[in-house]
Amino acid sequence: EAILKHERALSQLCIDALQQAFGERIQLYTPLHEAHRSGIVSFSLSGIHPHDIAQVLADNGVGVRAGTHCAMPLHRRLNAPYESTVRAGFSIYNSERDIERLVDALKKANELFH
């Protein structure tokens, strides 16, 4: 229970930070209700391919995954741009600092592509 609580808290912090930093440009593909959420936050940033985002984040020391995540029909149904998303995952070894690093690196990606 403690691990799930920690993961949900971090995912909520991530959701809030992404929305604050990028407003309407960020599209979330993650349950917003805590009871349906784990430590996974999937998103896209308008105008930037998820694979490009993942590469810039990797270059800045932030590990994420980009693609269809074995859920291509779901990506189509959700009208995900490029039919793929970026997926960040949080667990017991993550902290608020990891979210800050994610947002900072995502801002760099945004500057690079816009």
PDB file of C-alpha atoms in Angstrom:
ATOM      1  CA  GLU A   1       0.000   0.000   0.000  1.00  0.00           C
ATOM      2  CA  ALA A   2       2.833   2.400   0.816  1.00  0.00           C
ATOM      3  CA  ILE A   3       4.490   1.838  -2.560  1.00  0.00           C
ATOM      4  CA  LEU A   4       1.253   2.431  -4.481  1.00  0.00           C
ATOM      5  CA  LYS A   5       0.581   5.560  -2.422  1.00  0.00           C
ATOM      6  CA  HIS A   6       4.079   6.873  -3.247  1.00  0.00           C
ATOM      7  CA  GLU A   7       3.673   6.087  -6.962  1.00  0.00           C
ATOM      8  CA  ARG A   8       0.274   7.779  -7.108  1.00  0.00           C
ATOM      9  CA  ALA A   9       1.586  10.845  -5.297  1.00  0.00           C
ATOM     10  CA  LEU A  10       4.473  11.185  -7.743  1.00  0.00           C
ATOM     11  CA  SER A  11       2.241  10.656 -10.760  1.00  0.00           C
ATOM     12  CA  GLN A  12      -0.102  13.389  -9.485  1.00  0.00           C
ATOM     13  CA  LEU A  13       2.847  15.736  -8.976  1.00  0.00           C
ATOM     14  CA  CYS A  14       3.978  14.946 -12.517  1.00  0.00           C
ATOM     15  CA  ILE A  15       0.529  15.588 -13.985  1.00  0.00           C
ATOM     16  CA  ASP A  16       0.285  18.904 -12.137  1.00  0.00           C
ATOM     17  CA  ALA A  17       3.803  19.955 -13.179  1.00  0.00           C
ATOM     18  CA  LEU A  18       3.209  19.089 -16.848  1.00  0.00           C
ATOM     19  CA  GLN A  19      -0.086  20.959 -16.914  1.00  0.00           C
ATOM     20  CA  GLN A  20       1.433  23.974 -15.196  1.00  0.00           C
ATOM     21  CA  ALA A  21       4.465  24.079 -17.500  1.00  0.00           C
ATOM     22  CA  PHE A  22       2.706  23.394 -20.813  1.00  0.00           C
ATOM     23  CA  GLY A  23      -0.981  24.151 -20.351  1.00  0.00           C
ATOM     24  CA  GLU A  24      -3.127  23.110 -23.281  1.00  0.00           C
ATOM     25  CA  ARG A  25      -0.086  21.934 -25.265  1.00  0.00           C
ATOM     26  CA  ILE A  26       0.261  18.846 -23.062  1.00  0.00           C
ATOM     27  CA  GLN A  27      -2.120  15.977 -23.733  1.00  0.00           C
ATOM     28  CA  LEU A  28      -2.378  13.393 -20.962  1.00  0.00           C
ATOM     29  CA  TYR A  29      -3.293   9.761 -21.629  1.00  0.00           C
ATOM     30  CA  THR A  30      -3.332   8.773 -17.987  1.00  0.00           C
ATOM     31  CA  PRO A  31      -6.278   8.248 -15.659  1.00  0.00           C
ATOM     32  CA  LEU A  32      -6.798  11.501 -13.800  1.00  0.00           C
ATOM     33  CA  HIS A  33      -8.683   9.884 -10.930  1.00  0.00           C
ATOM     34  CA  GLU A  34      -6.194   8.595  -8.368  1.00  0.00           C
ATOM     35  CA  ALA A  35      -8.024   5.314  -7.774  1.00  0.00           C
ATOM     36  CA  HIS A  36      -7.427   4.347 -11.413  1.00  0.00           C
ATOM     37  CA  ARG A  37      -3.814   5.466 -11.611  1.00  0.00           C
ATOM     38  CA  SER A  38      -0.437   3.898 -10.892  1.00  0.00           C
ATOM     39  CA  GLY A  39       3.023   5.384 -11.280  1.00  0.00           C
ATOM     40  CA  ILE A  40       2.685   5.688 -15.061  1.00  0.00           C
ATOM     41  CA  VAL A  41       2.105   9.022 -16.822  1.00  0.00           C
ATOM     42  CA  SER A  42       1.631   8.923 -20.596  1.00  0.00           C
ATOM     43  CA  PHE A  43       1.538  12.152 -22.559  1.00  0.00           C
ATOM     44  CA  SER A  44       2.259  13.977 -25.784  1.00  0.00           C
ATOM     45  CA  LEU A  45       3.334  17.561 -26.401  1.00  0.00           C
ATOM     46  CA  SER A  46       1.721  19.176 -29.417  1.00  0.00           C
ATOM     47  CA  GLY A  47       3.957  19.578 -32.416  1.00  0.00           C
ATOM     48  CA  ILE A  48       6.744  17.256 -31.227  1.00  0.00           C
ATOM     49  CA  HIS A  49       6.974  13.579 -32.121  1.00  0.00           C
ATOM     50  CA  PRO A  50       7.163  11.385 -28.988  1.00  0.00           C
ATOM     51  CA  HIS A  51      10.368   9.732 -30.244  1.00  0.00           C
ATOM     52  CA  ASP A  52      12.006  13.159 -30.570  1.00  0.00           C
ATOM     53  CA  ILE A  53      10.922  14.006 -27.031  1.00  0.00           C
ATOM     54  CA  ALA A  54      12.343  10.731 -25.727  1.00  0.00           C
ATOM     55  CA  GLN A  55      15.686  11.383 -27.428  1.00  0.00           C
ATOM     56  CA  VAL A  56      16.031  14.908 -26.031  1.00  0.00           C
ATOM     57  CA  LEU A  57      15.064  13.686 -22.569  1.00  0.00           C
ATOM     58  CA  ALA A  58      17.612  10.847 -22.813  1.00  0.00           C
ATOM     59  CA  ASP A  59      20.272  13.349 -23.863  1.00  0.00           C
ATOM     60  CA  ASN A  60      19.447  15.222 -20.652  1.00  0.00           C
ATOM     61  CA  GLY A  61      19.596  12.169 -18.395  1.00  0.00           C
ATOM     62  CA  VAL A  62      15.870  11.466 -18.185  1.00  0.00           C
ATOM     63  CA  GLY A  63      14.703   7.978 -19.084  1.00  0.00           C
ATOM     64  CA  VAL A  64      11.267   7.557 -20.649  1.00  0.00           C
ATOM     65  CA  ARG A  65       9.757   5.312 -23.292  1.00  0.00           C
ATOM     66  CA  ALA A  66       8.086   6.448 -26.505  1.00  0.00           C
ATOM     67  CA  GLY A  67       5.883   4.485 -28.844  1.00  0.00           C
ATOM     68  CA  THR A  68       2.630   2.573 -28.836  1.00  0.00           C
ATOM     69  CA  HIS A  69       3.497   0.587 -25.680  1.00  0.00           C
ATOM     70  CA  CYS A  70       1.863  -2.533 -27.146  1.00  0.00           C
ATOM     71  CA  ALA A  71      -1.442  -0.650 -27.320  1.00  0.00           C
ATOM     72  CA  MET A  72      -1.650   0.584 -30.917  1.00  0.00           C
ATOM     73  CA  PRO A  73      -5.474   0.244 -31.146  1.00  0.00           C
ATOM     74  CA  LEU A  74      -5.827   2.318 -27.971  1.00  0.00           C
ATOM     75  CA  HIS A  75      -3.554   5.041 -29.340  1.00  0.00           C
ATOM     76  CA  ARG A  76      -5.699   5.191 -32.471  1.00  0.00           C
ATOM     77  CA  ARG A  77      -8.898   5.327 -30.431  1.00  0.00           C
ATOM     78  CA  LEU A  78      -7.512   8.153 -28.288  1.00  0.00           C
ATOM     79  CA  ASN A  79      -6.387  10.016 -31.421  1.00  0.00           C
ATOM     80  CA  ALA A  80      -2.849  10.240 -30.085  1.00  0.00           C
ATOM     81  CA  PRO A  81      -0.709  12.303 -32.448  1.00  0.00           C
ATOM     82  CA  TYR A  82       1.686  10.112 -34.411  1.00  0.00           C
ATOM     83  CA  GLU A  83      -0.232   7.182 -32.849  1.00  0.00           C
ATOM     84  CA  SER A  84       2.314   7.095 -30.026  1.00  0.00           C
ATOM     85  CA  THR A  85       2.968   8.707 -26.662  1.00  0.00           C
ATOM     86  CA  VAL A  86       5.755   9.347 -24.177  1.00  0.00           C
ATOM     87  CA  ARG A  87       5.559   7.241 -21.018  1.00  0.00           C
ATOM     88  CA  ALA A  88       7.213   8.195 -17.739  1.00  0.00           C
ATOM     89  CA  GLY A  89       7.152   5.699 -14.901  1.00  0.00           C
ATOM     90  CA  PHE A  90       7.632   6.325 -11.193  1.00  0.00           C
ATOM     91  CA  SER A  91       8.290   3.857  -8.408  1.00  0.00           C
ATOM     92  CA  ILE A  92       9.857   3.617  -4.974  1.00  0.00           C
ATOM     93  CA  TYR A  93      13.265   4.818  -6.135  1.00  0.00           C
ATOM     94  CA  ASN A  94      11.915   8.071  -7.639  1.00  0.00           C
ATOM     95  CA  SER A  95      11.430  11.448  -5.990  1.00  0.00           C
ATOM     96  CA  GLU A  96      10.059  14.907  -6.718  1.00  0.00           C
ATOM     97  CA  ARG A  97      13.485  15.806  -8.115  1.00  0.00           C
ATOM     98  CA  ASP A  98      12.952  13.306 -10.939  1.00  0.00           C
ATOM     99  CA  ILE A  99       9.773  15.128 -11.925  1.00  0.00           C
ATOM    100  CA  GLU A 100      11.624  18.449 -11.914  1.00  0.00           C
ATOM    101  CA  ARG A 101      14.298  16.950 -14.183  1.00  0.00           C
ATOM    102  CA  LEU A 102      11.610  15.573 -16.522  1.00  0.00           C
ATOM    103  CA  VAL A 103       9.886  18.952 -16.827  1.00  0.00           C
ATOM    104  CA  ASP A 104      13.182  20.822 -17.283  1.00  0.00           C
ATOM    105  CA  ALA A 105      14.275  18.446 -20.058  1.00  0.00           C
ATOM    106  CA  LEU A 106      10.853  18.641 -21.681  1.00  0.00           C
ATOM    107  CA  LYS A 107      11.168  22.435 -21.720  1.00  0.00           C
ATOM    108  CA  LYS A 108      14.460  21.987 -23.598  1.00  0.00           C
ATOM    109  CA  ALA A 109      12.726  19.736 -26.123  1.00  0.00           C
ATOM    110  CA  ASN A 110      10.011  22.337 -26.531  1.00  0.00           C
ATOM    111  CA  GLU A 111      12.576  25.084 -27.157  1.00  0.00           C
ATOM    112  CA  LEU A 112      14.448  22.901 -29.634  1.00  0.00           C
ATOM    113  CA  PHE A 113      11.413  22.080 -31.753  1.00  0.00           C
ATOM    114  CA  HIS A 114       9.509  25.381 -31.518  1.00  0.00           C
TER     115      HIS A 114
END
